[in-house]
Amino acid sequence: MPVVTGWAAGDTAAGLMATIGGFTALYGSALPYRYRAGRLALVAASLAFAVGMGIWAAAVVWVGVLGGV
């Protein structure tokens, strides 16, 4: 839903960012508050790393081919 809202508003990137934020929050919803911040930081860093690797792999053709195997 956030992506559709962002698309309708003309800012798809904002909708995608909101989706990632909501996805990250799912991982910490059942944890006690003292552990939640650390877990959410780890999940956010992991998602940022995965997106960065995807951007890098898109620029290097052979990495994208190996990733698809």
PDB file of C-alpha atoms in Angstrom:
ATOM      1  CA  MET A   1       0.000   0.000   0.000  1.00  0.00           C
ATOM      2  CA  PRO A   2       2.776   2.537   0.702  1.00  0.00           C
ATOM      3  CA  VAL A   3       4.244   1.944  -2.764  1.00  0.00           C
ATOM      4  CA  VAL A   4       0.877   2.558  -4.421  1.00  0.00           C
ATOM      5  CA  THR A   5       0.430   5.720  -2.364  1.00  0.00           C
ATOM      6  CA  GLY A   6       3.905   6.933  -3.291  1.00  0.00           C
ATOM      7  CA  TRP A   7       3.277   6.138  -6.942  1.00  0.00           C
ATOM      8  CA  ALA A   8      -0.048   7.984  -6.889  1.00  0.00           C
ATOM      9  CA  ALA A   9       1.667  10.989  -5.290  1.00  0.00           C
ATOM     10  CA  GLY A  10       4.396  10.913  -7.945  1.00  0.00           C
ATOM     11  CA  ASP A  11       7.180   9.777  -5.594  1.00  0.00           C
ATOM     12  CA  THR A  12       7.635   6.028  -5.901  1.00  0.00           C
ATOM     13  CA  ALA A  13      10.969   6.141  -4.065  1.00  0.00           C
ATOM     14  CA  ALA A  14       9.258   7.509  -0.952  1.00  0.00           C
ATOM     15  CA  GLY A  15       6.701   4.697  -1.110  1.00  0.00           C
ATOM     16  CA  LEU A  16       9.465   2.116  -1.380  1.00  0.00           C
ATOM     17  CA  MET A  17      11.295   3.665   1.576  1.00  0.00           C
ATOM     18  CA  ALA A  18       8.118   3.545   3.667  1.00  0.00           C
ATOM     19  CA  THR A  19       7.674  -0.115   2.766  1.00  0.00           C
ATOM     20  CA  ILE A  20      11.196  -0.942   3.927  1.00  0.00           C
ATOM     21  CA  GLY A  21      10.555   0.906   7.195  1.00  0.00           C
ATOM     22  CA  GLY A  22       7.358  -1.044   7.795  1.00  0.00           C
ATOM     23  CA  PHE A  23       9.097  -4.298   6.928  1.00  0.00           C
ATOM     24  CA  THR A  24      11.874  -3.503   9.407  1.00  0.00           C
ATOM     25  CA  ALA A  25       9.361  -2.772  12.175  1.00  0.00           C
ATOM     26  CA  LEU A  26       7.855  -6.255  11.843  1.00  0.00           C
ATOM     27  CA  TYR A  27      11.062  -7.806  13.157  1.00  0.00           C
ATOM     28  CA  GLY A  28      10.962  -5.927  16.448  1.00  0.00           C
ATOM     29  CA  SER A  29       7.298  -5.934  17.326  1.00  0.00           C
ATOM     30  CA  ALA A  30       7.432  -8.945  19.682  1.00  0.00           C
ATOM     31  CA  LEU A  31      10.664  -8.014  21.466  1.00  0.00           C
ATOM     32  CA  PRO A  32      11.037  -6.239  24.793  1.00  0.00           C
ATOM     33  CA  TYR A  33      11.976  -2.574  24.409  1.00  0.00           C
ATOM     34  CA  ARG A  34      15.520  -3.072  25.680  1.00  0.00           C
ATOM     35  CA  TYR A  35      16.320  -5.441  22.769  1.00  0.00           C
ATOM     36  CA  ARG A  36      14.188  -3.815  20.093  1.00  0.00           C
ATOM     37  CA  ALA A  37      16.550  -0.965  19.126  1.00  0.00           C
ATOM     38  CA  GLY A  38      19.507  -3.268  18.564  1.00  0.00           C
ATOM     39  CA  ARG A  39      17.486  -5.741  16.513  1.00  0.00           C
ATOM     40  CA  LEU A  40      15.933  -3.017  14.366  1.00  0.00           C
ATOM     41  CA  ALA A  41      19.334  -1.422  13.769  1.00  0.00           C
ATOM     42  CA  LEU A  42      20.717  -4.785  12.656  1.00  0.00           C
ATOM     43  CA  VAL A  43      17.773  -5.411  10.321  1.00  0.00           C
ATOM     44  CA  ALA A  44      17.983  -1.887   8.858  1.00  0.00           C
ATOM     45  CA  ALA A  45      21.743  -2.245   8.258  1.00  0.00           C
ATOM     46  CA  SER A  46      21.216  -5.656   6.650  1.00  0.00           C
ATOM     47  CA  LEU A  47      18.531  -4.300   4.327  1.00  0.00           C
ATOM     48  CA  ALA A  48      20.747  -1.354   3.382  1.00  0.00           C
ATOM     49  CA  PHE A  49      23.623  -3.757   2.659  1.00  0.00           C
ATOM     50  CA  ALA A  50      21.385  -5.970   0.504  1.00  0.00           C
ATOM     51  CA  VAL A  51      20.122  -2.965  -1.472  1.00  0.00           C
ATOM     52  CA  GLY A  52      23.689  -1.726  -1.943  1.00  0.00           C
ATOM     53  CA  MET A  53      24.808  -5.119  -3.187  1.00  0.00           C
ATOM     54  CA  GLY A  54      21.855  -5.191  -5.590  1.00  0.00           C
ATOM     55  CA  ILE A  55      22.801  -1.784  -6.979  1.00  0.00           C
ATOM     56  CA  TRP A  56      26.404  -2.914  -7.371  1.00  0.00           C
ATOM     57  CA  ALA A  57      25.383  -6.193  -9.005  1.00  0.00           C
ATOM     58  CA  ALA A  58      23.182  -4.327 -11.489  1.00  0.00           C
ATOM     59  CA  ALA A  59      26.235  -2.391 -12.689  1.00  0.00           C
ATOM     60  CA  VAL A  60      28.487  -5.468 -12.999  1.00  0.00           C
ATOM     61  CA  VAL A  61      26.887  -7.890 -15.455  1.00  0.00           C
ATOM     62  CA  TRP A  62      28.734 -11.070 -14.431  1.00  0.00           C
ATOM     63  CA  VAL A  63      27.779 -10.600 -10.761  1.00  0.00           C
ATOM     64  CA  GLY A  64      24.125 -10.326 -11.742  1.00  0.00           C
ATOM     65  CA  VAL A  65      24.414 -13.501 -13.787  1.00  0.00           C
ATOM     66  CA  LEU A  66      26.041 -15.388 -10.903  1.00  0.00           C
ATOM     67  CA  GLY A  67      23.437 -14.043  -8.478  1.00  0.00           C
ATOM     68  CA  GLY A  68      20.648 -15.378 -10.669  1.00  0.00           C
ATOM     69  CA  VAL A  69      22.085 -18.896 -10.744  1.00  0.00           C
TER      70      VAL A  69
END
